[in-house]
Coordinates of C-alpha atoms in Angstrom, one line a residue:
M1 CA -28.9 10.7 173.5
S2 CA -29.9 13.7 175.6
T3 CA -28.4 17.6 175.2
K4 CA -28.4 20.4 176.9
K5 CA -30.9 21.9 174.2
D6 CA -33.7 19.1 175.1
K7 CA -36.9 20.9 174.9
F8 CA -40.0 19.3 176.4
S9 CA -43.5 19.5 175.0
A10 CA -46.8 20.6 177.2
Q11 CA -47.6 16.7 177.1
D12 CA -44.2 16.3 178.8
I13 CA -45.1 18.7 181.6
K14 CA -48.7 17.3 182.1
F15 CA -47.6 13.7 182.5
M16 CA -44.3 14.8 185.0
R17 CA -46.8 17.0 187.2
L18 CA -48.7 13.9 187.6
A19 CA -45.8 12.1 188.9
I20 CA -45.0 14.7 190.8
K21 CA -48.4 14.0 192.6
L22 CA -48.0 10.6 193.0
A23 CA -44.5 11.3 194.9
R24 CA -46.2 13.7 197.2
G25 CA -48.7 11.3 198.3
K26 CA -46.1 8.7 199.6
K27 CA -43.8 11.6 201.0
G28 CA -42.8 10.8 205.0
L29 CA -43.8 7.1 204.6
T30 CA -41.1 5.8 202.7
G31 CA -38.4 5.3 205.2
D32 CA -34.9 5.7 204.4
N33 CA -35.8 5.7 200.5
P34 CA -37.1 8.9 198.8
S35 CA -40.8 9.1 197.5
V36 CA -40.6 8.7 193.6
G37 CA -44.0 8.8 191.3
C38 CA -43.9 7.2 188.1
V39 CA -46.0 7.6 184.8
I40 CA -46.0 5.2 181.7
V41 CA -47.3 6.6 178.5
K42 CA -47.8 4.7 175.6
K43 CA -49.4 7.2 172.4
N44 CA -49.9 9.9 174.6
Q45 CA -52.1 7.7 176.7
I46 CA -51.4 6.9 180.4
I47 CA -51.1 3.0 180.6
S48 CA -49.8 2.8 184.2
I49 CA -48.8 4.8 187.5
G50 CA -46.4 3.7 190.3
Q51 CA -45.3 5.0 193.5
T52 CA -42.6 4.0 196.1
G53 CA -44.1 1.3 198.3
L54 CA -44.6 1.8 202.2
N55 CA -40.9 2.2 204.1
G56 CA -39.3 2.0 200.8
R57 CA -40.1 -1.0 198.6
P58 CA -41.0 -1.7 195.8
H59 CA -39.5 1.5 194.3
A60 CA -42.1 3.5 192.1
E61 CA -40.8 2.2 188.4
T62 CA -41.1 -1.4 189.6
N63 CA -44.4 -1.0 191.0
A64 CA -45.2 1.0 187.6
I65 CA -44.2 -1.7 185.4
N66 CA -45.9 -4.4 187.5
N67 CA -49.2 -2.4 187.6
S68 CA -49.5 -2.0 183.4
F69 CA -51.3 -4.7 181.6
Q70 CA -50.3 -3.6 178.3
N71 CA -47.2 -4.4 176.4
L72 CA -45.0 -1.4 177.1
S73 CA -42.8 -1.8 174.1
G74 CA -42.0 1.8 172.6
S75 CA -43.6 3.3 175.6
K76 CA -42.4 6.4 177.7
M77 CA -41.5 6.4 181.2
Y78 CA -41.7 9.8 183.2
V79 CA -40.2 9.7 186.8
T80 CA -39.5 12.4 189.5
L81 CA -35.8 10.9 190.6
E82 CA -33.5 8.9 188.6
P83 CA -33.9 5.4 188.3
C84 CA -31.7 3.3 190.8
N85 CA -28.8 1.4 188.9
H86 CA -27.4 -1.0 191.7
Y87 CA -28.1 -3.9 193.6
G88 CA -29.3 -3.4 197.3
Q89 CA -32.4 -4.8 199.0
T90 CA -33.8 -4.8 195.6
P91 CA -32.7 -5.1 192.1
P92 CA -32.0 -2.2 189.9
C93 CA -34.9 -0.3 188.7
T94 CA -32.8 0.4 185.7
N95 CA -33.0 -3.6 184.6
N96 CA -36.7 -3.7 185.1
I97 CA -37.1 -0.8 182.6
I98 CA -34.5 -2.2 180.2
K99 CA -36.4 -5.8 180.1
S100 CA -39.9 -4.5 179.7
G101 CA -39.1 -2.4 176.4
I102 CA -39.7 1.0 177.4
G103 CA -38.0 2.8 174.6
E104 CA -37.6 6.5 176.2
V105 CA -37.3 7.7 180.1
I106 CA -37.3 11.2 181.3
Y107 CA -37.1 12.0 185.0
S108 CA -36.5 14.9 186.8
I109 CA -33.0 14.7 188.8
N110 CA -30.1 13.1 189.5
D111 CA -30.0 10.8 192.6
I112 CA -27.8 12.3 195.3
D113 CA -26.9 9.1 196.5
K114 CA -23.3 8.2 195.3
K115 CA -23.9 4.5 194.1
V116 CA -26.7 5.9 191.6
K117 CA -25.9 9.4 190.8
G118 CA -25.6 10.4 187.1
K119 CA -25.0 6.4 185.9
S120 CA -28.6 5.7 185.0
F121 CA -28.5 7.8 182.2
K122 CA -25.2 6.3 180.7
I123 CA -26.9 2.5 181.3
F124 CA -30.1 3.7 179.4
N125 CA -27.8 5.2 176.3
K126 CA -25.7 2.0 176.0
K127 CA -28.9 0.2 175.5
N128 CA -30.3 2.5 172.9
I129 CA -33.1 3.7 175.4
K130 CA -34.1 7.7 174.6
V131 CA -33.3 9.3 178.0
K132 CA -33.8 13.0 179.2
K133 CA -33.7 15.0 182.3
G134 CA -34.0 18.0 183.9
L135 CA -38.0 18.4 183.1
L136 CA -39.9 20.5 186.4
K137 CA -36.3 20.1 188.2
D138 CA -37.2 23.5 190.7
E139 CA -40.6 21.6 191.5
V140 CA -38.9 18.3 192.2
K141 CA -35.9 19.9 194.0
K142 CA -38.3 21.4 196.5
L143 CA -40.0 18.2 196.8
Y144 CA -36.8 16.3 197.9
K145 CA -35.8 18.8 200.5
S146 CA -36.2 16.3 203.3
Y147 CA -34.5 13.8 201.4
L148 CA -31.5 15.8 200.7
V149 CA -31.2 16.9 204.6
N150 CA -31.4 13.0 205.4
R151 CA -28.5 12.1 203.1
L152 CA -26.1 15.3 203.4
N153 CA -26.5 15.8 207.3
K154 CA -27.3 12.4 208.6
M155 CA -30.4 14.0 210.3
P156 CA -33.9 14.0 210.2
Y157 CA -36.0 16.7 208.7
I158 CA -37.6 18.6 211.4
T159 CA -40.6 20.3 211.2
G160 CA -41.6 22.4 214.1
K161 CA -45.3 23.2 215.1
I162 CA -47.0 25.6 217.8
A163 CA -50.2 26.8 218.3
V164 CA -50.7 30.2 219.9
S165 CA -53.7 32.5 221.1
K166 CA -54.4 36.2 219.7
N167 CA -52.4 37.0 223.0
N168 CA -49.6 34.8 222.5
L169 CA -50.5 32.2 224.9
I170 CA -49.5 28.6 224.1
Y171 CA -51.2 27.1 227.3
S172 CA -53.9 28.2 229.6
E173 CA -55.4 26.2 233.0
N174 CA -58.5 27.5 231.9
K175 CA -59.0 26.2 228.5
K176 CA -57.1 23.3 226.3
R177 CA -57.8 23.5 223.1
I178 CA -56.5 27.0 221.1
T179 CA -57.0 26.5 217.5
N180 CA -60.0 25.3 215.5
K181 CA -60.9 22.0 214.6
F182 CA -59.7 22.4 211.1
S183 CA -56.4 23.6 212.2
E184 CA -56.2 20.5 214.6
K185 CA -56.9 18.2 211.4
L186 CA -53.9 19.7 210.1
T187 CA -51.7 18.8 213.0
H188 CA -52.8 15.2 212.5
F189 CA -51.9 15.5 209.0
L190 CA -48.5 16.8 210.0
R191 CA -48.3 13.4 212.2
Y192 CA -49.5 11.4 209.5
K193 CA -46.5 12.5 207.3
N194 CA -43.7 12.4 210.0
D195 CA -42.5 9.3 211.3
G196 CA -41.1 11.0 214.7
I197 CA -42.7 13.2 217.1
L198 CA -40.6 15.0 219.9
I199 CA -42.1 16.8 223.2
T200 CA -40.3 17.3 226.4
G201 CA -41.6 15.8 229.5
K202 CA -42.8 18.9 230.9
T203 CA -45.4 19.3 228.1
L204 CA -46.4 15.7 228.5
N205 CA -47.1 16.0 232.2
I206 CA -48.7 19.3 231.5
D207 CA -51.0 18.2 228.8
N208 CA -51.2 14.6 228.7
P209 CA -51.3 14.3 225.0
R210 CA -51.5 11.3 222.7
L211 CA -49.5 12.4 219.9
T212 CA -51.1 9.7 217.5
C213 CA -52.6 10.5 214.2
R214 CA -56.7 10.3 214.4
L215 CA -57.7 11.1 210.7
K216 CA -59.7 8.6 210.3
G217 CA -58.2 5.6 208.0
Y218 CA -54.8 6.8 208.5
E219 CA -54.5 6.1 212.4
K220 CA -51.8 3.3 211.9
F221 CA -49.4 6.1 210.8
S222 CA -49.0 7.6 213.9
P223 CA -45.4 8.7 214.8
K224 CA -43.0 7.1 217.1
K225 CA -42.7 9.5 220.2
I226 CA -39.6 10.7 221.4
I227 CA -39.9 12.8 225.0
L228 CA -36.9 14.7 226.5
D229 CA -37.6 13.8 230.2
R230 CA -33.9 14.9 231.8
E231 CA -34.9 13.2 235.2
L232 CA -37.4 10.9 233.9
N233 CA -40.4 12.6 235.6
I234 CA -43.1 11.5 233.2
D235 CA -46.3 11.0 235.1
P236 CA -47.3 7.4 235.6
K237 CA -51.0 8.5 234.9
S238 CA -50.3 9.8 231.5
Y239 CA -51.6 8.4 228.2
I240 CA -48.3 7.9 226.6
F241 CA -46.9 6.2 230.1
K242 CA -49.9 3.7 230.4
N243 CA -49.6 2.6 226.3
A244 CA -45.6 2.4 225.8
K245 CA -46.3 -1.1 225.5
T246 CA -48.3 -0.9 222.2
E247 CA -46.8 2.4 220.9
P248 CA -43.1 2.5 220.4
T249 CA -41.8 5.3 222.9
I250 CA -38.1 6.4 222.8
I251 CA -37.5 8.6 226.6
F252 CA -33.7 10.5 226.1
H253 CA -32.7 11.6 229.8
N254 CA -30.0 11.8 232.2
S255 CA -30.8 9.9 235.2
K256 CA -29.1 7.2 237.2
N257 CA -32.5 6.7 239.7
K258 CA -32.2 2.8 239.4
N259 CA -35.8 2.6 240.5
K260 CA -37.3 4.9 237.6
L261 CA -35.3 3.2 234.9
K262 CA -36.6 -0.3 236.4
I263 CA -40.2 0.9 235.8
L264 CA -39.9 2.5 232.8
K265 CA -38.3 -0.8 231.1
K266 CA -40.8 -2.8 232.4
Q267 CA -43.4 -0.3 230.5
R268 CA -41.0 -1.3 227.3
F269 CA -39.8 2.3 227.1
H270 CA -36.8 2.5 224.9
L271 CA -34.2 4.5 227.4
I272 CA -31.5 6.4 226.2
R273 CA -28.9 8.3 228.4
S274 CA -27.8 11.1 226.6
N275 CA -25.3 14.1 228.3
L276 CA -26.1 17.4 229.3
K277 CA -24.6 20.9 228.6
R278 CA -23.3 22.7 231.6
K279 CA -26.8 24.7 231.8
N280 CA -28.4 21.1 232.1
S281 CA -30.2 20.8 228.7
F282 CA -29.5 18.2 226.1
Y283 CA -27.4 18.5 223.1
L284 CA -30.1 18.5 220.4
K285 CA -27.5 17.9 217.5
N286 CA -26.5 14.5 219.2
I287 CA -30.1 13.5 219.9
L288 CA -30.9 14.4 216.5
K289 CA -28.0 12.4 214.8
R290 CA -28.9 9.3 217.2
L291 CA -32.9 9.7 216.0
Y292 CA -31.5 9.3 212.5
H293 CA -29.2 6.3 213.2
L294 CA -32.7 4.6 214.8
G295 CA -34.6 5.1 211.3
I296 CA -36.3 8.8 211.8
R297 CA -36.4 10.6 209.0
N298 CA -38.9 13.2 209.8
L299 CA -39.5 14.6 213.0
L300 CA -42.5 16.9 214.1
I301 CA -41.5 18.8 217.3
E302 CA -44.3 20.0 219.3
G303 CA -43.2 20.8 222.2
G304 CA -43.6 23.9 224.6
D305 CA -41.9 27.6 224.2
K306 CA -38.6 26.3 225.8
I307 CA -37.2 23.7 223.4
T308 CA -39.1 25.4 220.4
N309 CA -36.4 28.3 221.1
S310 CA -33.6 26.3 221.4
F311 CA -34.5 24.6 218.0
I312 CA -35.0 28.2 216.8
K313 CA -31.6 29.4 218.3
N314 CA -29.7 26.7 216.8
N315 CA -31.6 26.7 213.3
L316 CA -32.8 23.4 214.0
F317 CA -36.0 23.9 212.1
N318 CA -36.3 23.1 208.2
E319 CA -39.8 24.3 208.2
F320 CA -41.9 25.5 211.0
Y321 CA -45.7 25.8 211.0
L322 CA -47.1 28.6 213.0
F323 CA -51.1 28.4 214.5
K324 CA -52.5 31.4 215.1
S325 CA -56.2 31.6 216.7
P326 CA -58.2 35.1 216.8
N327 CA -59.3 34.5 220.2
K328 CA -57.5 35.3 223.6
L329 CA -57.1 32.6 226.2
S330 CA -57.1 33.6 229.9
K331 CA -54.2 34.8 232.3
Q332 CA -56.4 34.3 235.5
K333 CA -54.2 31.4 236.2
K334 CA -51.8 29.2 235.4
Y335 CA -50.6 30.0 231.9
S336 CA -47.8 29.8 229.4
S337 CA -46.7 32.2 226.6
F338 CA -44.9 31.9 223.5
T339 CA -41.6 34.2 223.6
S340 CA -40.0 33.3 220.7
L341 CA -42.2 34.9 217.9
K342 CA -39.8 37.7 217.3
L343 CA -37.0 35.3 217.1
L344 CA -38.9 33.3 214.5
N345 CA -39.8 36.4 212.3
R346 CA -35.9 37.5 212.9
K347 CA -34.7 34.1 211.9
Y348 CA -36.9 33.5 209.1
D349 CA -36.9 37.1 207.8
R350 CA -35.3 36.3 204.5
K351 CA -36.4 32.7 204.1
S352 CA -39.9 32.0 202.3
K353 CA -43.3 32.5 204.3
I354 CA -46.3 31.2 203.2
R355 CA -49.5 32.5 205.2
F356 CA -53.3 31.3 204.8
R357 CA -56.4 31.1 206.4
L358 CA -57.9 28.2 207.8
F359 CA -61.2 29.0 208.6
N360 CA -61.0 31.6 211.4
D361 CA -56.9 30.8 212.2
I362 CA -54.3 32.1 210.5
I363 CA -51.6 29.5 209.5
T364 CA -48.2 30.8 208.7
I365 CA -45.3 28.3 207.3
Y366 CA -41.5 29.5 207.6
E367 CA -39.0 27.5 205.3
K368 CA -35.5 27.7 205.0

């Protein structure tokens, strides 16, 4: 039995920290299921580890059990989240744990899923498996912020990103790249960790972006593209238009232009007609809920000033990355400014901020 007086050893903490690292490694890549890390220990030696599989299956506990070449009888399992205890697309992890002969289970926090929450504790106790919970729970709660947003709000976890020059420009006709190559790699890492990326049709036509993850070896983890294009003015010469048949792309629009609709359907765009507000702007929450319904759990916003401002005003960002370059951009020709910096700082004034230098760029992460 476990009580509120349970104490954890330095060894317990060490093994759970490894489980947390394993869970972080798959974060954003496990679809509707949370990314879980699992470590199995016998006589204070690690004998197996497991992570949630891509798209959510198999579960971490099952992977760890299957990965072991030793007899698990009397071993101890450390897992970041309460093991599942119901039949879904896979059998309950609690069944596999019981059958394996594992003698003790330590997990950090209860699952918030009503089908699971708190039930595993009772199941293990009935089977005389020692069980404890609460180890490193504050760290693990941070790990599962996106999962909590998904399940409680039925919306994707939303990350914003924008790059600005020293004089707060986000675009200059004379120079396309604002930040350095290290910041660019971080941008691609964010794309790798999100299963959807959203921009406006205006940004698409100005920048002609690819919106793919171009980290070597991770190209297949590029996010699904989402475009907000009210009148379907997407440039047919753009990269996204040309590659829509092989790279899944959703367009939210409000157009009745039959010719444009026909052309885009032929290119295999997923077209979704969406209502507009009085000011001819989209209802962002409706779009986000629709994206959740379509399976998007982690969404990256890489738009311009206007869409970023709308998300900030509506408190829709769960976290936001501001990339600041030490270099100024020219205002000689066409250019765009980032007008939302004061609003961003005001909205997140009492929130957590993390700031660090990436070579000569400064990155500020705003978190709820």
